[in-house]
Short mmCIF file of C-alpha atoms in Angstrom, two decimals:
data_model
loop_
_atom_site.label_atom_id
_atom_site.label_comp_id
_atom_site.label_asym_id
_atom_site.label_seq_id
_atom_site.Cartn_x
_atom_site.Cartn_y
_atom_site.Cartn_z
CA UNK A 21 -62.80 -21.62 21.49
CA UNK A 22 -60.98 -18.35 21.38
CA UNK A 23 -59.53 -16.99 24.60
CA UNK A 24 -57.35 -14.16 25.88
CA UNK A 25 -55.09 -14.41 28.91
CA UNK A 26 -54.05 -11.15 30.40
CA UNK A 27 -51.64 -10.17 33.13
CA UNK A 28 -53.43 -9.94 36.43
CA UNK A 29 -53.45 -6.67 38.23
CA UNK A 30 -53.53 -4.38 39.86
CA UNK A 31 -50.32 -2.83 38.64
CA UNK A 32 -48.89 0.21 40.40
CA UNK A 33 -46.00 2.17 38.91
CA UNK A 34 -44.27 5.45 39.52
CA UNK A 35 -44.55 8.19 36.94
CA UNK A 36 -42.05 7.85 34.06
CA UNK A 37 -41.61 4.12 34.68
CA UNK A 38 -41.63 1.58 31.85
CA UNK A 39 -44.87 -0.33 31.45
CA UNK A 40 -45.52 -3.82 30.13
CA UNK A 41 -48.88 -5.55 30.37
CA UNK A 42 -48.72 -9.09 29.04
CA UNK A 43 -51.39 -10.57 26.80
CA UNK A 44 -51.46 -13.96 25.11
CA UNK A 45 -54.23 -15.49 23.07
CA UNK A 46 -55.61 -18.74 21.73
CA UNK A 47 -57.47 -18.61 18.43
CA UNK A 48 -57.78 -20.32 15.09
CA UNK A 49 -56.40 -18.58 12.06
CA UNK A 50 -55.28 -14.99 12.20
CA UNK A 51 -57.48 -12.95 14.52
CA UNK A 52 -57.34 -9.19 14.86
CA UNK A 53 -55.91 -8.04 18.20
CA UNK A 54 -56.87 -5.00 20.24
CA UNK A 55 -56.10 -3.09 23.39
CA UNK A 56 -58.96 -1.15 24.93
CA UNK A 57 -58.66 1.32 27.79
CA UNK A 58 -61.31 2.35 30.30
CA UNK A 59 -60.69 5.57 32.20
CA UNK A 60 -62.62 6.10 35.44
CA UNK A 61 -66.29 6.74 34.80
CA UNK A 62 -65.99 6.28 31.05
CA UNK A 63 -66.66 3.55 28.51
CA UNK A 64 -64.01 1.34 26.97
CA UNK A 65 -62.11 3.07 24.17
CA UNK A 66 -60.03 1.49 21.48
CA UNK A 67 -56.38 2.26 22.25
CA UNK A 68 -54.67 0.40 19.43
CA UNK A 69 -55.03 -2.61 17.19
CA UNK A 70 -53.15 -4.92 14.83
CA UNK A 71 -54.70 -7.07 12.16
CA UNK A 72 -51.87 -9.30 10.98
CA UNK A 73 -48.67 -10.89 12.19
CA UNK A 74 -45.76 -8.53 12.90
CA UNK A 75 -48.02 -5.47 12.73
CA UNK A 76 -47.37 -2.90 15.43
CA UNK A 77 -50.26 -0.91 16.78
CA UNK A 78 -49.45 2.41 18.45
CA UNK A 79 -51.28 5.31 20.03
CA UNK A 80 -50.63 7.86 22.80
CA UNK A 81 -47.14 6.46 23.33
CA UNK A 82 -48.41 2.91 23.78
CA UNK A 83 -47.30 0.11 21.46
CA UNK A 84 -48.09 -3.55 20.95
CA UNK A 85 -46.73 -5.96 18.35
CA UNK A 86 -48.71 -8.89 16.96
CA UNK A 87 -46.47 -11.92 17.55
CA UNK A 88 -47.87 -14.98 15.85
CA UNK A 89 -45.02 -17.25 16.94
CA UNK A 90 -45.64 -16.55 20.62
CA UNK A 91 -49.38 -15.75 20.26
CA UNK A 92 -48.82 -12.55 22.17
CA UNK A 93 -49.78 -8.88 22.00
CA UNK A 94 -48.04 -7.27 24.96
CA UNK A 95 -48.77 -3.61 25.67
CA UNK A 96 -45.79 -1.34 26.34
CA UNK A 97 -45.12 2.30 27.10
CA UNK A 98 -41.73 3.78 27.73
CA UNK A 99 -42.69 6.45 30.26
CA UNK A 100 -46.09 6.38 31.93
CA UNK A 101 -47.97 9.37 33.25
CA UNK A 102 -50.54 9.75 36.02
CA UNK A 103 -53.17 10.25 33.32
CA UNK A 104 -52.52 6.68 32.09
CA UNK A 105 -54.19 5.30 35.21
CA UNK A 106 -57.05 3.17 33.89
CA UNK A 107 -58.14 -0.40 33.24
CA UNK A 108 -56.63 -1.97 30.13
CA UNK A 109 -58.31 -4.82 28.25
CA UNK A 110 -56.70 -7.05 25.64
CA UNK A 111 -59.11 -8.49 23.08
CA UNK A 112 -59.31 -10.39 19.83
CA UNK A 113 -61.84 -10.81 17.05
CA UNK A 114 -62.14 -13.14 14.07
CA UNK A 115 -60.39 -11.96 10.91
CA UNK A 116 -62.03 -9.15 8.94
CA UNK A 117 -64.36 -7.93 11.63
CA UNK A 118 -64.54 -6.62 15.20
CA UNK A 119 -68.07 -7.68 15.83
CA UNK A 120 -67.55 -10.49 18.33
CA UNK A 121 -64.77 -9.53 20.65
CA UNK A 122 -63.19 -11.94 23.11
CA UNK A 123 -61.73 -10.04 26.04
CA UNK A 124 -59.17 -10.67 28.72
CA UNK A 125 -59.93 -9.94 32.37
CA UNK A 126 -58.59 -6.40 32.29
CA UNK A 127 -55.60 -4.98 34.17
CA UNK A 128 -56.01 -2.04 36.49
CA UNK A 129 -53.05 0.33 36.23
CA UNK A 130 -52.35 3.03 38.79
CA UNK A 131 -49.58 5.55 38.26
CA UNK A 132 -48.36 7.43 41.30
CA UNK A 133 -46.59 10.79 41.06
CA UNK B 299 -65.96 10.79 19.02
CA UNK B 300 -69.21 8.90 19.32
CA UNK B 301 -70.74 8.58 22.77
CA UNK B 302 -72.68 5.71 24.27
CA UNK B 303 -74.57 6.52 27.45
CA UNK B 304 -75.37 3.67 29.83
CA UNK B 305 -77.63 3.99 32.86
CA UNK B 306 -77.67 3.38 35.69
CA UNK B 307 -74.00 3.15 36.56
CA UNK B 308 -74.79 1.04 39.59
CA UNK B 309 -77.89 -0.53 41.05
CA UNK B 310 -78.71 -2.56 44.13
CA UNK B 311 -81.88 -4.63 44.15
CA UNK B 312 -83.61 -7.32 46.15
CA UNK B 313 -83.64 -10.91 45.00
CA UNK B 314 -86.64 -11.64 42.78
CA UNK B 315 -87.03 -8.15 41.40
CA UNK B 316 -86.30 -7.03 37.83
CA UNK B 317 -83.75 -4.46 36.79
CA UNK B 318 -83.57 -2.53 33.51
CA UNK B 319 -80.35 -1.16 32.09
CA UNK B 320 -80.43 1.37 29.26
CA UNK B 321 -77.86 1.92 26.54
CA UNK B 322 -78.19 4.94 24.27
CA UNK B 323 -76.10 6.09 21.34
CA UNK B 324 -76.13 9.88 21.74
CA UNK B 325 -74.83 11.18 18.43
CA UNK B 326 -75.12 8.31 16.00
CA UNK B 327 -77.49 5.57 14.94
CA UNK B 328 -76.56 2.07 16.01
CA UNK B 329 -78.12 -0.76 14.08
CA UNK B 330 -76.28 -3.26 16.25
CA UNK B 331 -75.62 -3.19 19.98
CA UNK B 332 -73.85 -5.74 22.13
CA UNK B 333 -74.27 -6.64 25.79
CA UNK B 334 -71.38 -7.98 27.88
CA UNK B 335 -70.99 -8.97 31.50
CA UNK B 336 -67.97 -9.42 33.69
CA UNK B 337 -67.90 -11.43 36.90
CA UNK B 338 -65.13 -10.60 39.40
CA UNK B 339 -61.70 -11.64 38.17
CA UNK B 340 -63.14 -13.05 34.96
CA UNK B 341 -63.14 -11.90 31.37
CA UNK B 342 -65.65 -9.57 29.82
CA UNK B 343 -68.05 -12.02 28.13
CA UNK B 344 -70.43 -11.33 25.27
CA UNK B 345 -74.00 -12.11 26.30
CA UNK B 346 -76.01 -11.16 23.25
CA UNK B 347 -76.10 -9.21 20.02
CA UNK B 348 -79.03 -6.89 19.51
CA UNK B 349 -80.19 -5.68 16.10
CA UNK B 350 -82.71 -2.88 15.78
CA UNK B 351 -86.19 -4.17 15.07
CA UNK B 352 -85.39 -7.84 15.44
CA UNK B 353 -84.84 -10.43 18.14
CA UNK B 354 -81.54 -10.52 19.93
CA UNK B 355 -79.05 -13.31 19.34
CA UNK B 356 -77.87 -14.84 22.58
CA UNK B 357 -74.54 -16.53 23.24
CA UNK B 358 -74.47 -20.11 24.41
CA UNK B 359 -75.33 -20.44 28.08
CA UNK B 360 -77.17 -17.11 28.35
CA UNK B 361 -80.85 -17.48 29.24
CA UNK B 362 -82.91 -15.38 26.85
CA UNK B 363 -85.98 -15.49 29.10
CA UNK B 364 -83.97 -14.14 32.00
CA UNK B 365 -82.04 -11.44 30.15
CA UNK B 366 -84.58 -9.61 28.01
CA UNK B 367 -83.13 -7.36 25.36
CA UNK B 368 -85.15 -4.77 23.50
CA UNK B 369 -83.71 -2.71 20.65
CA UNK B 370 -86.75 -0.80 19.48
CA UNK B 371 -84.96 2.20 18.02
CA UNK B 372 -81.66 3.01 16.38
CA UNK B 373 -80.45 4.83 19.48
CA UNK B 374 -81.70 2.72 22.38
CA UNK B 375 -81.24 -0.84 23.58
CA UNK B 376 -82.33 -2.10 26.98
CA UNK B 377 -81.34 -5.13 29.01
CA UNK B 378 -83.78 -6.31 31.65
CA UNK B 379 -82.58 -8.81 34.22
CA UNK B 380 -85.77 -10.55 35.29
CA UNK B 381 -86.22 -12.12 38.71
CA UNK B 382 -82.67 -11.25 39.62
CA UNK B 383 -80.72 -13.45 42.02
CA UNK B 384 -77.40 -12.90 43.79
CA UNK B 385 -75.57 -14.93 41.14
CA UNK B 386 -76.64 -12.30 38.57
CA UNK B 387 -74.55 -9.72 40.41
CA UNK B 388 -72.05 -8.61 37.84
CA UNK B 389 -70.72 -5.72 35.78
CA UNK B 390 -72.76 -5.23 32.59
CA UNK B 391 -71.45 -3.22 29.62
CA UNK B 392 -73.10 -2.33 26.34
CA UNK B 393 -71.48 -1.35 23.10
CA UNK B 394 -72.84 0.06 19.88
CA UNK B 395 -71.53 -0.42 16.38
CA UNK B 396 -71.33 2.35 13.83
CA UNK B 397 -71.86 0.82 10.46
CA UNK B 398 -70.94 2.00 7.02
CA UNK B 399 -67.36 2.60 6.00
CA UNK B 400 -64.95 2.38 8.92
CA UNK B 401 -66.92 0.30 11.36
CA UNK B 402 -66.18 0.92 14.99
CA UNK B 403 -67.40 -0.12 18.39
CA UNK B 404 -68.23 2.39 21.14
CA UNK B 405 -68.79 1.29 24.71
CA UNK B 406 -70.92 2.47 27.58
CA UNK B 407 -69.34 3.02 30.99
CA UNK B 408 -70.98 -0.05 32.47
CA UNK B 409 -73.50 -0.92 35.16
CA UNK B 410 -72.56 -2.63 38.41
CA UNK B 411 -75.51 -4.75 39.53
CA UNK B 412 -75.65 -6.06 43.08
CA UNK B 413 -78.51 -8.38 43.99
CA UNK B 414 -79.10 -8.85 47.71
#
């Protein structure tokens, strides 16, 4: 079945550091790929998504590129801020729908001033 | 954006008791809601899909008689963990789907259940 393998945390970085959170997946066909973020005390929110190979999703300075050849969707940000501290989840869904999401374990990110 | 309210945020109960978790869509109608759980250091796993006015669809390996789901209105779904045991201790999250046009999922903030 489908699965998502995500970089284990926790990850602690200094403000303005470069961030990479690795995510690889196993799925049949061409799934849609997502990054969700959960800020303290809040629900998961969609951060960005990509629906086909070579697509780049971006939002709030974060980017992730759908790499079919390496089955990866790594999350990157060039300069993190304290407000980026949260738990980040990589996820996938079958093509043409986000109804049944398969999630990774989540990565807790802490940014220190 | 749309808000999904989930309560309680954490609960501690004795083994053998039942616990109810509520999930409400505050500013939209949700015909479909989803329930997930996450054990420590594991992935967030879909437990069941709940459609308003009909029986929930459970994922393989999830006991429907133990995890009772009620979706009686377009804004409320409840998950009741019956006769809870320590192995049911987990983080439970609901999500609600806005249908029509650009479909999106909105998540609750989760419930941490600890069964003693």
